[in-house]
Amino acid sequence: MKIADMHCDTISKIWESRQAGSPQQLFQNDLHVDIQKMQKAGYLLQNFAMYIDLEKGLDPFTYVTELIDLFYDELELNKDHIRMATSYNEILENEKHGRISAIMTIEEGGCCKGELQNLETLYQRGARMMTLTWNYPNELASPNLPADGVVPVSGPDSAQGRIESASESIEGMAGSAKRLNQRVYDNTRGLTKKGYAFIERMEELGMIIDVSHLSDAGFWEIAKHTKKPFAASHSNARALCPHARNLTDDMIRVIADRGGVVGLNYYGRFLNAADDSPSSVARMAEHVRHIVNVGGVECIGLGSDFDGICGAMEIQNCAQMHKLAAELERRHFTGSEIENVFYKNVMRFYRQMLS
């Protein structure tokens, strides 16, 4: 089975291992993702997120630049097995030559420090998808993570009424909240003025907008003020797990109607809404079924969040994806539907978005 995964944090884990003096390598490591494991499972492509934690105390743009340099170094060392892809045709060319495609994404728009020139530099260096936030408010938007992480299921109207005032106030608040190490989480706070400028420029460049981690209000502002399809690279169904990181049914429908993709997240906390919940293929399959029922079989893909998640996991690394395929088959998904989930939906999305 071919596999296309829309999100992992492996490059950041490798960077951290080297900072700690025990360097890991992309070809073979003890992380969730490496080249040998991907080859064993049949990976067609893997999105590698350059994940930035704004509270590490590093200059965020220098930080992301170091991650990108590491990413390029690892691809060069392993160019017989894996190559970067910035377009759909490059994915096909890599597949033709038996190589995995590596797609660079950015997890935390705050690394741009509110400067469009930094966004353009990231695009020029190969980034083709970006979340506007991670878990902290920044110059662009507010995240979707209240203190307890759990929110009631809600539709678009619950957020819309307070969007305009929230967008104005968050711009000044983001910097001070970060400096004071405060958590200012409010799902009614959306994009800032700079955030609007960024999504406009991202669409112009051809960089995919990723709404995972974004507040509810921010989601609906993206839906209203963009024209192209967008993705939630690693989010699940809030109807099954009422965590703020997940999507309401209304959100799933909007992504599906626009032609976007939702990437299934494997983290037990986003599958079951309990801190110590294990990640099981049975629960993963339930989220797949729900998203298919709500948005159709063409809107769901994989977004593992490998090397960014922890806890007990039935799929312990990327070599074990056959377990999910077997569970979906057991639940009477057809072979064609399983192929849609595992790679065809993401490939259709990239054919449209990565020219």
Short mmCIF file of C-alpha atoms in Angstrom, two decimals:
data_model
loop_
_atom_site.label_atom_id
_atom_site.label_comp_id
_atom_site.label_asym_id
_atom_site.label_seq_id
_atom_site.Cartn_x
_atom_site.Cartn_y
_atom_site.Cartn_z
CA MET A 1 0.00 0.00 0.00
CA LYS A 2 1.33 3.44 -0.91
CA ILE A 3 1.34 5.99 1.90
CA ALA A 4 1.23 9.80 1.93
CA ASP A 5 1.55 11.35 5.39
CA MET A 6 0.84 15.06 5.79
CA HIS A 7 2.69 15.69 9.06
CA CYS A 8 5.62 14.52 11.15
CA ASP A 9 8.09 16.32 13.45
CA THR A 10 11.07 14.08 12.73
CA ILE A 11 13.45 16.81 11.53
CA SER A 12 12.91 18.79 14.73
CA LYS A 13 13.55 15.64 16.77
CA ILE A 14 16.80 15.06 14.90
CA TRP A 15 17.80 18.69 15.50
CA GLU A 16 17.05 18.33 19.22
CA SER A 17 19.07 15.10 19.41
CA ARG A 18 22.07 16.87 17.97
CA GLN A 19 21.71 19.76 20.40
CA ALA A 20 21.73 17.16 23.18
CA GLY A 21 24.92 15.53 21.86
CA SER A 22 23.33 12.23 20.79
CA PRO A 23 22.69 12.79 17.09
CA GLN A 24 20.06 10.82 15.24
CA GLN A 25 20.06 10.30 11.46
CA LEU A 26 17.20 10.28 8.97
CA PHE A 27 18.22 7.02 7.32
CA GLN A 28 17.97 4.92 10.48
CA ASN A 29 17.03 5.98 13.99
CA ASP A 30 14.96 5.03 17.03
CA LEU A 31 12.27 7.62 16.28
CA HIS A 32 8.86 7.02 14.70
CA VAL A 33 10.07 7.89 11.20
CA ASP A 34 13.20 7.02 9.25
CA ILE A 35 13.93 6.11 5.65
CA GLN A 36 14.29 2.39 6.28
CA LYS A 37 10.92 2.22 8.03
CA MET A 38 9.23 4.27 5.30
CA GLN A 39 10.66 2.00 2.61
CA LYS A 40 9.42 -1.07 4.45
CA ALA A 41 5.89 0.38 4.64
CA GLY A 42 5.77 1.64 1.05
CA TYR A 43 5.75 5.40 1.58
CA LEU A 44 5.14 7.53 -1.47
CA LEU A 45 5.65 10.84 0.34
CA GLN A 46 6.15 12.32 3.78
CA ASN A 47 5.54 15.91 4.82
CA PHE A 48 8.37 16.97 7.13
CA ALA A 49 7.38 19.84 9.41
CA MET A 50 9.94 22.39 10.50
CA TYR A 51 8.40 22.68 13.97
CA ILE A 52 9.21 25.81 15.98
CA ASP A 53 8.61 26.26 19.71
CA LEU A 54 8.53 30.02 20.26
CA GLU A 55 9.29 29.57 23.95
CA LYS A 56 12.70 27.97 23.41
CA GLY A 57 14.17 31.47 23.61
CA LEU A 58 15.76 31.29 20.15
CA ASP A 59 15.28 33.77 17.34
CA PRO A 60 12.45 31.97 15.52
CA PHE A 61 13.60 32.72 11.98
CA THR A 62 17.17 31.65 12.74
CA TYR A 63 15.69 28.55 14.39
CA VAL A 64 13.66 27.56 11.32
CA THR A 65 16.63 28.27 9.07
CA GLU A 66 18.73 25.81 11.07
CA LEU A 67 16.03 23.17 10.73
CA ILE A 68 15.85 23.71 6.97
CA ASP A 69 19.65 23.45 6.67
CA LEU A 70 19.51 20.15 8.57
CA PHE A 71 16.68 18.94 6.34
CA TYR A 72 18.71 19.68 3.20
CA ASP A 73 21.80 18.00 4.66
CA GLU A 74 19.88 14.81 5.42
CA LEU A 75 18.27 14.74 1.98
CA GLU A 76 21.66 15.14 0.32
CA LEU A 77 23.11 12.28 2.38
CA ASN A 78 20.19 10.05 1.36
CA LYS A 79 19.47 11.29 -2.17
CA ASP A 80 19.35 7.76 -3.59
CA HIS A 81 16.37 7.03 -1.34
CA ILE A 82 14.53 10.31 -0.79
CA ARG A 83 14.32 13.66 -2.60
CA MET A 84 12.56 16.92 -1.92
CA ALA A 85 9.41 17.62 -3.91
CA THR A 86 8.00 21.12 -4.37
CA SER A 87 5.53 20.20 -7.11
CA TYR A 88 3.19 17.38 -8.06
CA ASN A 89 5.36 16.50 -11.06
CA GLU A 90 8.40 16.13 -8.79
CA ILE A 91 6.44 13.66 -6.67
CA LEU A 92 5.71 11.62 -9.79
CA GLU A 93 9.34 11.86 -10.91
CA ASN A 94 10.58 10.63 -7.54
CA GLU A 95 8.12 7.75 -7.61
CA LYS A 96 9.26 6.83 -11.12
CA HIS A 97 12.83 6.45 -9.82
CA GLY A 98 11.85 4.56 -6.68
CA ARG A 99 12.45 7.45 -4.29
CA ILE A 100 10.29 8.78 -1.46
CA SER A 101 9.20 12.41 -1.81
CA ALA A 102 9.93 14.76 1.08
CA ILE A 103 7.69 17.83 1.27
CA MET A 104 8.80 20.65 3.54
CA THR A 105 6.17 22.28 5.75
CA ILE A 106 6.32 24.87 8.51
CA GLU A 107 4.60 24.34 11.86
CA GLU A 108 4.36 27.76 13.51
CA GLY A 109 3.87 30.85 11.36
CA GLY A 110 5.39 32.86 14.20
CA CYS A 111 8.81 31.90 12.85
CA CYS A 112 8.26 34.60 10.21
CA LYS A 113 8.08 37.28 12.94
CA GLY A 114 5.25 38.96 11.04
CA GLU A 115 7.47 39.74 8.03
CA LEU A 116 6.20 38.77 4.57
CA GLN A 117 9.78 38.70 3.29
CA ASN A 118 10.51 35.85 5.70
CA LEU A 119 7.48 33.96 4.37
CA GLU A 120 8.75 34.43 0.83
CA THR A 121 12.20 33.21 1.84
CA LEU A 122 10.69 30.04 3.28
CA TYR A 123 8.78 29.46 0.05
CA GLN A 124 11.95 30.00 -1.99
CA ARG A 125 13.73 27.44 0.16
CA GLY A 126 11.02 24.89 -0.60
CA ALA A 127 8.29 25.18 2.05
CA ARG A 128 4.90 24.39 0.54
CA MET A 129 2.56 24.34 3.57
CA MET A 130 2.39 26.28 6.84
CA THR A 131 0.27 26.45 9.98
CA LEU A 132 -0.34 30.03 11.08
CA THR A 133 0.21 29.07 14.72
CA TRP A 134 1.36 26.30 16.96
CA ASN A 135 0.17 26.49 20.59
CA TYR A 136 0.90 30.16 21.30
CA PRO A 137 -0.62 33.38 19.98
CA ASN A 138 1.74 35.12 17.59
CA GLU A 139 1.79 38.05 15.14
CA LEU A 140 -0.59 36.24 12.78
CA ALA A 141 -3.30 34.51 14.78
CA SER A 142 -4.44 32.80 17.96
CA PRO A 143 -4.24 29.02 18.52
CA ASN A 144 -6.98 26.53 19.30
CA LEU A 145 -5.92 25.29 22.70
CA PRO A 146 -7.67 26.51 25.84
CA ALA A 147 -6.18 25.64 29.20
CA ASP A 148 -7.87 22.25 29.53
CA GLY A 149 -7.84 21.49 25.82
CA VAL A 150 -11.49 20.43 25.87
CA VAL A 151 -14.24 22.43 24.24
CA PRO A 152 -17.90 21.80 23.49
CA VAL A 153 -18.84 20.91 19.94
CA SER A 154 -19.78 24.11 18.15
CA GLY A 155 -20.56 25.42 14.68
CA PRO A 156 -19.47 28.53 12.82
CA ASP A 157 -22.03 30.87 14.34
CA SER A 158 -20.65 30.45 17.84
CA ALA A 159 -17.36 32.03 16.83
CA GLN A 160 -18.43 34.51 14.18
CA GLY A 161 -20.07 37.12 16.38
CA ARG A 162 -16.87 38.21 18.09
CA ILE A 163 -14.36 37.69 15.29
CA GLU A 164 -13.74 41.27 14.20
CA SER A 165 -12.94 42.69 17.63
CA ALA A 166 -10.88 39.61 18.53
CA SER A 167 -8.76 39.93 15.41
CA GLU A 168 -7.90 43.52 16.26
CA SER A 169 -7.01 42.92 19.89
CA ILE A 170 -4.87 39.79 19.51
CA GLU A 171 -2.22 41.61 17.48
CA GLY A 172 -1.01 43.63 20.43
CA MET A 173 -1.63 40.86 22.91
CA ALA A 174 0.41 38.15 21.18
CA GLY A 175 3.83 39.60 21.84
CA SER A 176 3.25 40.39 25.50
CA ALA A 177 1.67 37.00 26.17
CA LYS A 178 4.70 35.25 24.73
CA ARG A 179 7.14 37.40 26.68
CA LEU A 180 5.35 36.78 29.95
CA ASN A 181 5.06 33.05 29.25
CA GLN A 182 1.29 33.36 29.65
CA ARG A 183 -1.30 31.16 28.00
CA VAL A 184 -3.93 33.33 26.36
CA TYR A 185 -6.26 30.89 24.64
CA ASP A 186 -9.61 31.98 23.32
CA ASN A 187 -11.29 30.24 20.39
CA THR A 188 -13.10 33.48 19.51
CA ARG A 189 -9.80 35.20 18.67
CA GLY A 190 -8.85 34.80 15.04
CA LEU A 191 -6.43 36.33 12.57
CA THR A 192 -4.59 39.61 13.03
CA LYS A 193 -4.18 42.19 10.27
CA LYS A 194 -0.83 40.63 9.49
CA GLY A 195 -2.49 37.24 9.45
CA TYR A 196 -4.81 38.41 6.67
CA ALA A 197 -1.82 39.68 4.71
CA PHE A 198 -0.09 36.33 5.16
CA ILE A 199 -2.95 34.17 3.92
CA GLU A 200 -3.32 36.41 0.87
CA ARG A 201 0.38 36.09 0.07
CA MET A 202 0.37 32.34 0.73
CA GLU A 203 -2.36 31.86 -1.85
CA GLU A 204 -0.46 34.02 -4.33
CA LEU A 205 2.75 32.04 -3.81
CA GLY A 206 1.10 28.63 -3.88
CA MET A 207 1.83 27.77 -0.23
CA ILE A 208 -0.91 25.65 1.30
CA ILE A 209 -2.68 27.10 4.34
CA ASP A 210 -2.81 24.54 7.15
CA VAL A 211 -5.52 25.21 9.75
CA SER A 212 -4.38 22.62 12.31
CA HIS A 213 -3.70 24.42 15.63
CA LEU A 214 -5.70 27.48 14.52
CA SER A 215 -8.52 28.84 16.70
CA ASP A 216 -12.14 28.27 15.71
CA ALA A 217 -12.52 31.93 14.83
CA GLY A 218 -9.37 31.78 12.74
CA PHE A 219 -10.69 28.74 10.88
CA TRP A 220 -13.87 30.54 9.87
CA GLU A 221 -11.92 33.60 8.81
CA ILE A 222 -9.75 31.40 6.59
CA ALA A 223 -12.87 29.81 5.12
CA LYS A 224 -14.40 33.23 4.42
CA HIS A 225 -11.37 35.10 3.11
CA THR A 226 -9.57 32.51 0.95
CA LYS A 227 -10.39 31.03 -2.43
CA LYS A 228 -8.25 27.91 -2.72
CA PRO A 229 -8.59 24.58 -0.92
CA PHE A 230 -6.81 24.32 2.42
CA ALA A 231 -5.80 21.51 4.75
CA ALA A 232 -5.93 20.46 8.38
CA SER A 233 -2.77 18.38 8.21
CA HIS A 234 -3.07 16.64 11.58
CA SER A 235 -6.50 16.99 13.23
CA ASN A 236 -9.35 14.63 14.07
CA ALA A 237 -13.13 14.79 14.58
CA ARG A 238 -14.33 16.83 17.55
CA ALA A 239 -17.66 14.99 17.54
CA LEU A 240 -15.80 11.85 18.67
CA CYS A 241 -13.17 13.55 20.81
CA PRO A 242 -14.10 17.02 22.16
CA HIS A 243 -10.59 18.40 22.11
CA ALA A 244 -9.92 21.90 20.80
CA ARG A 245 -7.31 20.55 18.37
CA ASN A 246 -10.00 18.64 16.52
CA LEU A 247 -12.50 19.79 13.89
CA THR A 248 -16.24 20.22 14.21
CA ASP A 249 -18.45 18.56 11.61
CA ASP A 250 -19.12 21.97 10.08
CA MET A 251 -15.37 22.51 9.68
CA ILE A 252 -14.93 19.09 8.07
CA ARG A 253 -17.70 19.90 5.58
CA VAL A 254 -16.11 23.22 4.67
CA ILE A 255 -12.72 21.60 4.04
CA ALA A 256 -14.35 18.87 1.97
CA ASP A 257 -16.54 21.25 -0.04
CA ARG A 258 -13.48 23.39 -0.81
CA GLY A 259 -11.54 20.35 -2.01
CA GLY A 260 -9.14 20.17 0.93
CA VAL A 261 -7.94 17.29 3.08
CA VAL A 262 -8.05 16.41 6.79
CA GLY A 263 -5.02 14.42 7.99
CA LEU A 264 -5.82 11.80 10.65
CA ASN A 265 -3.76 12.43 13.79
CA TYR A 266 -2.59 9.30 15.65
CA TYR A 267 -2.23 10.90 19.10
CA GLY A 268 -4.34 9.17 21.75
CA ARG A 269 -5.24 12.51 23.35
CA PHE A 270 -6.86 13.64 20.09
CA LEU A 271 -8.53 10.30 19.52
CA ASN A 272 -10.04 9.73 22.97
CA ALA A 273 -9.89 13.00 25.00
CA ALA A 274 -8.11 11.57 28.03
CA ASP A 275 -4.52 12.28 29.02
CA ASP A 276 -3.52 8.63 29.32
CA SER A 277 -5.54 7.35 26.35
CA PRO A 278 -3.70 4.87 24.15
CA SER A 279 -3.68 5.32 20.39
CA SER A 280 -5.45 2.32 18.87
CA VAL A 281 -6.19 1.47 15.26
CA ALA A 282 -9.79 0.79 16.26
CA ARG A 283 -10.25 4.36 17.45
CA MET A 284 -8.37 5.71 14.44
CA ALA A 285 -10.75 3.82 12.17
CA GLU A 286 -13.74 5.31 14.00
CA HIS A 287 -12.46 8.82 13.29
CA VAL A 288 -11.88 7.89 9.65
CA ARG A 289 -15.44 6.57 9.38
CA HIS A 290 -16.91 9.67 10.98
CA ILE A 291 -14.96 12.06 8.74
CA VAL A 292 -15.96 10.05 5.67
CA ASN A 293 -19.61 10.12 6.75
CA VAL A 294 -19.48 13.88 7.25
CA GLY A 295 -17.27 15.06 4.40
CA GLY A 296 -17.07 12.19 1.96
CA VAL A 297 -14.38 9.64 1.18
CA GLU A 298 -12.22 12.15 -0.71
CA CYS A 299 -11.55 14.52 2.23
CA ILE A 300 -9.60 12.25 4.60
CA GLY A 301 -5.90 11.43 4.54
CA LEU A 302 -3.13 10.64 7.01
CA GLY A 303 -1.42 13.18 9.28
CA SER A 304 0.29 10.98 11.83
CA ASP A 305 2.07 13.65 13.93
CA PHE A 306 4.82 11.04 14.31
CA ASP A 307 7.75 12.24 16.43
CA GLY A 308 5.52 14.97 17.81
CA ILE A 309 3.33 12.70 19.93
CA CYS A 310 3.86 10.34 22.84
CA GLY A 311 2.05 7.75 24.91
CA ALA A 312 1.00 4.18 24.19
CA MET A 313 0.55 3.64 20.46
CA GLU A 314 -0.62 0.50 18.69
CA ILE A 315 1.16 1.77 15.57
CA GLN A 316 4.55 2.27 17.16
CA ASN A 317 6.29 3.67 14.10
CA CYS A 318 5.74 4.30 10.42
CA ALA A 319 6.70 0.75 9.43
CA GLN A 320 3.49 -0.54 11.03
CA MET A 321 0.89 1.21 8.90
CA HIS A 322 -0.40 -2.16 7.72
CA LYS A 323 -2.20 -2.37 11.08
CA LEU A 324 -4.48 0.54 10.17
CA ALA A 325 -5.08 -0.84 6.68
CA ALA A 326 -6.12 -4.18 8.16
CA GLU A 327 -8.46 -2.49 10.65
CA LEU A 328 -10.13 -0.42 7.94
CA GLU A 329 -10.60 -3.56 5.85
CA ARG A 330 -12.07 -5.35 8.88
CA ARG A 331 -14.58 -2.52 9.16
CA HIS A 332 -15.66 -3.03 5.56
CA PHE A 333 -13.85 -0.15 3.90
CA THR A 334 -13.26 -1.15 0.29
CA GLY A 335 -9.79 -1.41 -1.18
CA SER A 336 -10.41 1.78 -3.16
CA GLU A 337 -11.54 3.65 -0.05
CA ILE A 338 -8.45 2.55 1.86
CA GLU A 339 -6.26 3.76 -1.00
CA ASN A 340 -8.05 7.11 -0.85
CA VAL A 341 -7.27 7.42 2.85
CA PHE A 342 -3.68 6.22 2.57
CA TYR A 343 -2.52 8.32 -0.40
CA LYS A 344 -4.93 9.09 -3.23
CA ASN A 345 -6.74 11.98 -1.53
CA VAL A 346 -3.49 13.72 -0.65
CA MET A 347 -2.19 13.15 -4.18
CA ARG A 348 -5.35 14.63 -5.66
CA PHE A 349 -4.98 17.64 -3.35
CA TYR A 350 -1.32 18.12 -4.30
CA ARG A 351 -2.08 17.76 -7.99
CA GLN A 352 -4.33 20.79 -7.63
CA MET A 353 -2.26 22.80 -5.16
CA LEU A 354 1.38 22.11 -6.06
CA SER A 355 1.77 23.14 -9.69
#
